[in-house]
Coordinates of C-alpha atoms in Angstrom, one line a residue:
X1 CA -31.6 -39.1 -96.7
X2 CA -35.2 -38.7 -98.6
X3 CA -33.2 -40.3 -101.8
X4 CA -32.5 -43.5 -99.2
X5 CA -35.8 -43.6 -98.5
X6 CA -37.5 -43.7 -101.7
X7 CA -34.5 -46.1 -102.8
X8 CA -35.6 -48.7 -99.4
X9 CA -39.3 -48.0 -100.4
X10 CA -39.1 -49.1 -104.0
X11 CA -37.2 -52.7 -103.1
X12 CA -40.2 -53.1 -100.5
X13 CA -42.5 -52.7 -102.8
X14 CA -40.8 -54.9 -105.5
X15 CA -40.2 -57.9 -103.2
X16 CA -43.8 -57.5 -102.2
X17 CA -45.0 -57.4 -105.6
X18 CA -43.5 -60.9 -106.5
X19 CA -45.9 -63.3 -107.1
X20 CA -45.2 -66.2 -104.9
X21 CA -46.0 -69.6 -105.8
X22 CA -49.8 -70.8 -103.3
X23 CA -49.9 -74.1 -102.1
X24 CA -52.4 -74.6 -104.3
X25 CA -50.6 -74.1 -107.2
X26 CA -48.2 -76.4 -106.3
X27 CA -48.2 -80.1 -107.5
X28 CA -46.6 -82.3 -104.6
X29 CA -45.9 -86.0 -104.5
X30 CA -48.7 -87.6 -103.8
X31 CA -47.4 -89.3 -100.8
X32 CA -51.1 -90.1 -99.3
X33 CA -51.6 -92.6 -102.3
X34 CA -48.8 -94.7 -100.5
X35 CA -50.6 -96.8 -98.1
X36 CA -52.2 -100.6 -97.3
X37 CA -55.8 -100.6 -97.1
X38 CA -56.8 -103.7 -95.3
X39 CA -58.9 -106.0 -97.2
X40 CA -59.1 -108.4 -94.8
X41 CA -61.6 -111.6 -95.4
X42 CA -61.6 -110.1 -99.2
X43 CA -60.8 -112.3 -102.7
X44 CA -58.2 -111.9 -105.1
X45 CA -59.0 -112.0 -108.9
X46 CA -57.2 -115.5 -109.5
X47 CA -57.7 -114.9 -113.5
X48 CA -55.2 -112.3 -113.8
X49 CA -52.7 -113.4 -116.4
X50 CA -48.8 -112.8 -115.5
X51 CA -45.5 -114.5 -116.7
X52 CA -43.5 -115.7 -114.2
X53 CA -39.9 -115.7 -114.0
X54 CA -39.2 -118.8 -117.4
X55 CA -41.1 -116.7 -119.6
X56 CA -44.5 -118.8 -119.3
X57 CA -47.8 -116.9 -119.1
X58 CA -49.4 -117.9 -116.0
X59 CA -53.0 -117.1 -114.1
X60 CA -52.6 -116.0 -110.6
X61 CA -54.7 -118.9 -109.6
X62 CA -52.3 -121.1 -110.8
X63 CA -50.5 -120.8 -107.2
X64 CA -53.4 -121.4 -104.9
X65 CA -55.6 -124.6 -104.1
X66 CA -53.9 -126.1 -101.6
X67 CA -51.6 -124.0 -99.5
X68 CA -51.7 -120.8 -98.5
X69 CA -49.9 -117.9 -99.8
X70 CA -47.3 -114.9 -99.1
X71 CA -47.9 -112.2 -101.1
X72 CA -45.6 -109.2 -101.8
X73 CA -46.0 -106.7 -104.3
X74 CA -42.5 -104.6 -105.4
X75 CA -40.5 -104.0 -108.0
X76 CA -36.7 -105.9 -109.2
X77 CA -34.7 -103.2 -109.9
X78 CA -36.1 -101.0 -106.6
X79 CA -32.8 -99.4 -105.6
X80 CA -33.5 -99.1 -101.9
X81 CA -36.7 -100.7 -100.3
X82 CA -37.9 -103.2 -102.8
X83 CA -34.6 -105.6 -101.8
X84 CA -35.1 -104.8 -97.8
X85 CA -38.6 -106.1 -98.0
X86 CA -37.5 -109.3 -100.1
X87 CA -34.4 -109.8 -97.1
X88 CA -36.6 -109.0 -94.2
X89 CA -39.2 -111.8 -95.8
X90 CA -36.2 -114.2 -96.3
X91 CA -35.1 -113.7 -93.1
X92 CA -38.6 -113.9 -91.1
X93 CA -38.5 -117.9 -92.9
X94 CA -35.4 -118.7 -92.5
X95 CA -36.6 -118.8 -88.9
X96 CA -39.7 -120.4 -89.4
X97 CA -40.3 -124.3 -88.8
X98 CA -42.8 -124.5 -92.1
X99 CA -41.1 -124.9 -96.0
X100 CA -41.8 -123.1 -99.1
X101 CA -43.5 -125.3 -101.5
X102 CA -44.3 -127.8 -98.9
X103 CA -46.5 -126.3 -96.6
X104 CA -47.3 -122.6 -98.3
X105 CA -46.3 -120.9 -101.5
X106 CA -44.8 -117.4 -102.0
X107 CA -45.6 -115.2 -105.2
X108 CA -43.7 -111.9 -105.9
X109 CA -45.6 -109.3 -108.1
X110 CA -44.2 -106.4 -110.0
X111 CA -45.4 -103.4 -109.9
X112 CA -43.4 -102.1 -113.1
X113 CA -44.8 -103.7 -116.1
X114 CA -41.8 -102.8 -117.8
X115 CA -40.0 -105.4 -116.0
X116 CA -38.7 -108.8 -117.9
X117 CA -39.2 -112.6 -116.9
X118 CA -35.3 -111.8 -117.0
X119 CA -35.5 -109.6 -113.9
X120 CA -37.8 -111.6 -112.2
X121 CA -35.8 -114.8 -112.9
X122 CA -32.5 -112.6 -111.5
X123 CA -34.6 -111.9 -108.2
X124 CA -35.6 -115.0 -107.9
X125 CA -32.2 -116.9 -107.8
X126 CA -30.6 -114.1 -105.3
X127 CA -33.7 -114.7 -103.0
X128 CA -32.9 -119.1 -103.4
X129 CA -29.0 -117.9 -102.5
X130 CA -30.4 -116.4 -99.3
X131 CA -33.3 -118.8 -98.4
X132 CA -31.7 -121.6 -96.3
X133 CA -33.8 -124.6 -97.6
X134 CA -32.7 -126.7 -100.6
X135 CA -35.4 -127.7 -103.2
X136 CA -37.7 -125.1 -103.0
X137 CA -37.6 -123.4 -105.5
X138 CA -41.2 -124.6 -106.7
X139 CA -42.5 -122.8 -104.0
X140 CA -41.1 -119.0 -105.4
X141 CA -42.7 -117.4 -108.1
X142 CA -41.6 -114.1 -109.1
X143 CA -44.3 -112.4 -111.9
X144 CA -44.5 -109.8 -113.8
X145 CA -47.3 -108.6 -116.0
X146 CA -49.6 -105.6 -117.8
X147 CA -50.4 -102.4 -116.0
X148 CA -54.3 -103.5 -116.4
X149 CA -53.4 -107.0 -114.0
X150 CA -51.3 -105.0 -112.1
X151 CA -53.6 -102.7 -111.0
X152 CA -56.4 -104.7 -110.6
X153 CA -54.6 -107.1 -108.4
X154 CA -52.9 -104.0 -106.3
X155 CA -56.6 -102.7 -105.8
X156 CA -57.9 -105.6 -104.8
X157 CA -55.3 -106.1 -101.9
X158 CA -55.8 -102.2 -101.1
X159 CA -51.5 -101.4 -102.2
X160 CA -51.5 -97.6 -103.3
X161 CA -48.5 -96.2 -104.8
X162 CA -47.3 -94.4 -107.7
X163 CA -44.5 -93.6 -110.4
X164 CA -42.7 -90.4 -109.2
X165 CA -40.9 -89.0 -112.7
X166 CA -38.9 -86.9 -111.0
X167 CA -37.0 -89.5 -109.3
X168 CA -37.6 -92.5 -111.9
X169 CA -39.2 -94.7 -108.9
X170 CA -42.2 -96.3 -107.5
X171 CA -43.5 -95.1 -104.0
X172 CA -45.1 -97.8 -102.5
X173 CA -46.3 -99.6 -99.3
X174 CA -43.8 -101.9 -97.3
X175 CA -45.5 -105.5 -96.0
X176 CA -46.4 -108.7 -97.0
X177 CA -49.8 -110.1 -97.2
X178 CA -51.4 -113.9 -96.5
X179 CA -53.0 -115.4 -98.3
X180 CA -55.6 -118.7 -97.7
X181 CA -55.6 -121.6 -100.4
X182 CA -58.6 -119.7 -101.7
X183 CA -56.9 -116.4 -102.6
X184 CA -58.5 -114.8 -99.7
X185 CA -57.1 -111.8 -97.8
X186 CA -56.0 -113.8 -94.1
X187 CA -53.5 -111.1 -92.8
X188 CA -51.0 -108.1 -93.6
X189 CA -47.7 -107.5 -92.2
X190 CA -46.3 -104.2 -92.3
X191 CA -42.6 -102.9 -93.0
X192 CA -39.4 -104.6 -93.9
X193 CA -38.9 -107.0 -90.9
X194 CA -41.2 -109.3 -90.1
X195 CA -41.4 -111.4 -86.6
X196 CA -41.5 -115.2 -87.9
X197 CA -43.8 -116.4 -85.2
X198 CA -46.7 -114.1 -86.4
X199 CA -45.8 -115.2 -89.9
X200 CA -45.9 -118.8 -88.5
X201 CA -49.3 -118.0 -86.8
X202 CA -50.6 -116.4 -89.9
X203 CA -49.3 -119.2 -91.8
X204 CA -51.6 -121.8 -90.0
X205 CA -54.4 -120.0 -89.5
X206 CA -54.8 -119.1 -93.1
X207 CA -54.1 -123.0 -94.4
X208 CA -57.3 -123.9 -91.8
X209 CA -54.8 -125.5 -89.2
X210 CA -54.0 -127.9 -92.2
X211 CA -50.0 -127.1 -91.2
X212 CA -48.4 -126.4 -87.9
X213 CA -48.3 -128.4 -84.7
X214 CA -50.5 -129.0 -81.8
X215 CA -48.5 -125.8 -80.0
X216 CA -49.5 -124.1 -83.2
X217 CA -52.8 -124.4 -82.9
X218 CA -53.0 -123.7 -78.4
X219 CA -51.3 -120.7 -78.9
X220 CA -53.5 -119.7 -81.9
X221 CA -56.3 -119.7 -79.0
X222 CA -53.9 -117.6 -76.6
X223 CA -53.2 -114.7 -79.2
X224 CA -55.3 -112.3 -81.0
X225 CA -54.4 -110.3 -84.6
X226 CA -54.2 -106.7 -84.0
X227 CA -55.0 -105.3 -87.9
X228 CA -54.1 -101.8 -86.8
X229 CA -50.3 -103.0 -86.3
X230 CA -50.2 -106.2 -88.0
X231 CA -49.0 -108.6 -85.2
X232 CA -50.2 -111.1 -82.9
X233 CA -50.8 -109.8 -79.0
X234 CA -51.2 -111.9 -76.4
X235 CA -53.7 -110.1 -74.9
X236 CA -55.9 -113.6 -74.2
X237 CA -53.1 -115.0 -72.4
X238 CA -52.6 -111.9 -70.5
X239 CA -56.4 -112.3 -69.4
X240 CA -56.2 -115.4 -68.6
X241 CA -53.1 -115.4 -66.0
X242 CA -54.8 -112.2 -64.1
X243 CA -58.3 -114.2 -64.1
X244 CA -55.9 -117.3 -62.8
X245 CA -54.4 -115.1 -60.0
X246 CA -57.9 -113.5 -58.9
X247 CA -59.2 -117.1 -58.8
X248 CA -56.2 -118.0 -56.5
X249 CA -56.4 -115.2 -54.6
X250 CA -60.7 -115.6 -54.2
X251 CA -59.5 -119.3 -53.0
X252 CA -57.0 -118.1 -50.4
X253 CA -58.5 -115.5 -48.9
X254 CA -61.9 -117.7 -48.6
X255 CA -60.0 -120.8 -47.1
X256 CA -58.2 -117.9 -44.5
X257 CA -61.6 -116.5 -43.5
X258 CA -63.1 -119.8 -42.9
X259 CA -60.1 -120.7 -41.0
X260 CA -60.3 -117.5 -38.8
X261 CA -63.7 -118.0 -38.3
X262 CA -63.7 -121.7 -37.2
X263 CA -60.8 -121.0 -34.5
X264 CA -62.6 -118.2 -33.0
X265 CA -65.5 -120.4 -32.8
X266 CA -63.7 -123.0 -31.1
X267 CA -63.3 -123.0 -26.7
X268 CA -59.7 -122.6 -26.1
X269 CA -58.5 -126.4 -24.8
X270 CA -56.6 -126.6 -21.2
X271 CA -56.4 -128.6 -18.4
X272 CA -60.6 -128.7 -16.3
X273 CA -61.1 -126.1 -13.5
X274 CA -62.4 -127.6 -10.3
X275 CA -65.3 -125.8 -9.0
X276 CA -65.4 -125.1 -5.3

């Protein structure tokens, strides 16, 4: 019995004697760095030399002027969210009355400056196969560049993310971003699917009402941009029908009081008592 104790007593004090690894020795991913900071109202370096997808070397400024922009910074050979993002954009202006290259450009970024003009040029034609609008494929541009204009375009739009090794991939933020002929920050659009009348809305109100329609530019008044979830509320209209009903209801129940007040005012009509 005493031998089974002193056996138990020395594993105890062996396991407890293992060092175990702190939190604070630990390295984790550093998953906070993956994250939009909204820059709204602020510019973009437009000097920042890319190439886009024929091999030329471009300026970023090249793109802007005249229309505004969609902006999305990813990567071409992203295995998994990289393409969602591309299809959710493709598919948010596929339903969209406006055309690329007509009314607003759109410029993909790498974010891996090892990446080629040939993988950008392979991006760009499976993006034209899924973009249901012939002849415009002046208005894509698919870039790629150095680390240096990387970075200093990804921290001026406020998109953190890293290289994780242990995975060979980029984490990174999912959205798009607008852009107005000026290269400055309009609006942000978070995730992978994106609802193609706030697009449209951000669309027109970044181009200064220079593109839309009349409708375009009422319910521009009617709706507000929430930044904190990147979509347009209709919180004015919302105030504006219960201010409309109050109003009706103010008018009614005035023109029933008056009403009331007249009839008990009046002598009840019948035929004239004779008095005797």
């Amino acid at each position: 019995m005493q031998r089974t104790i002193t056996i138990f007593l020395f594993i105890l004090i062996t396991v407890l004697l293992v060092p175990v690894p702190s939190a604070q020795a630990q390295q984790p991913h550093p998953t906070e760095a993956v994250a939009f900071e909204q820059h709204l109202g602020s510019q973009v370096p437009l000097d920042l030399p890319f190439v886009d997808e024929t091999g030329a070397a471009v300026r970023l400024g090249d793109y802007f002027g005249e229309q505004a922009v969609v902006l999305l910074l990813s990567y071409y050979e992203c295995p998994m969210l990289c393409p969602l993002l591309r299809d959710g954009l493709v598919n948010s202006l596929n339903e969209v009355r406006l055309n690329v290259g007509d009314d607003f450009q759109v410029i993909n970024v790498s974010i891996d400056p090892t990446e080629t003009p040939m993988n950008a040029a392979s991006a760009k034609t499976f993006t034209l196969m899924r973009y249901n609008r012939p002849n415009t494929e002046h208005g894509w541009h698919f870039l790629t560049g150095t680390q240096d204009s990387i970075q200093q375009l990804a921290n001026a739009v406020g998109f953190r993310y890293f290289y994780d090794e242990t995975i060979n991939q980029y984490a990174h933020a999912s959205g798009i971003l607008v852009l107005t002929p000026k290269g400055t920050l309009a609006r942000y659009f978070y995730g992978i699917e994106f609802n193609p009348g706030d697009v449209r809305l951000g669309l027109v109100e970044a181009s200064g009402n220079r593109i839309g329609t009349p409708v375009d530019q009422l319910l521009l008044l009617c709706y507000h941009f929430d930044p904190s979830t990147g979509q347009y509320t209709g919180l004015v209209m919302t105030l504006l029908r219960v201010a409309g009903l109050l109003t009706v209801l103010i008018i009614g129940g005035s023109v029933l009081f008056m009403s009331l007040r007249s009839r008990r005012g009046t002598p009840p009509s019948g035929p004239a008592q004779a008095l005797g």
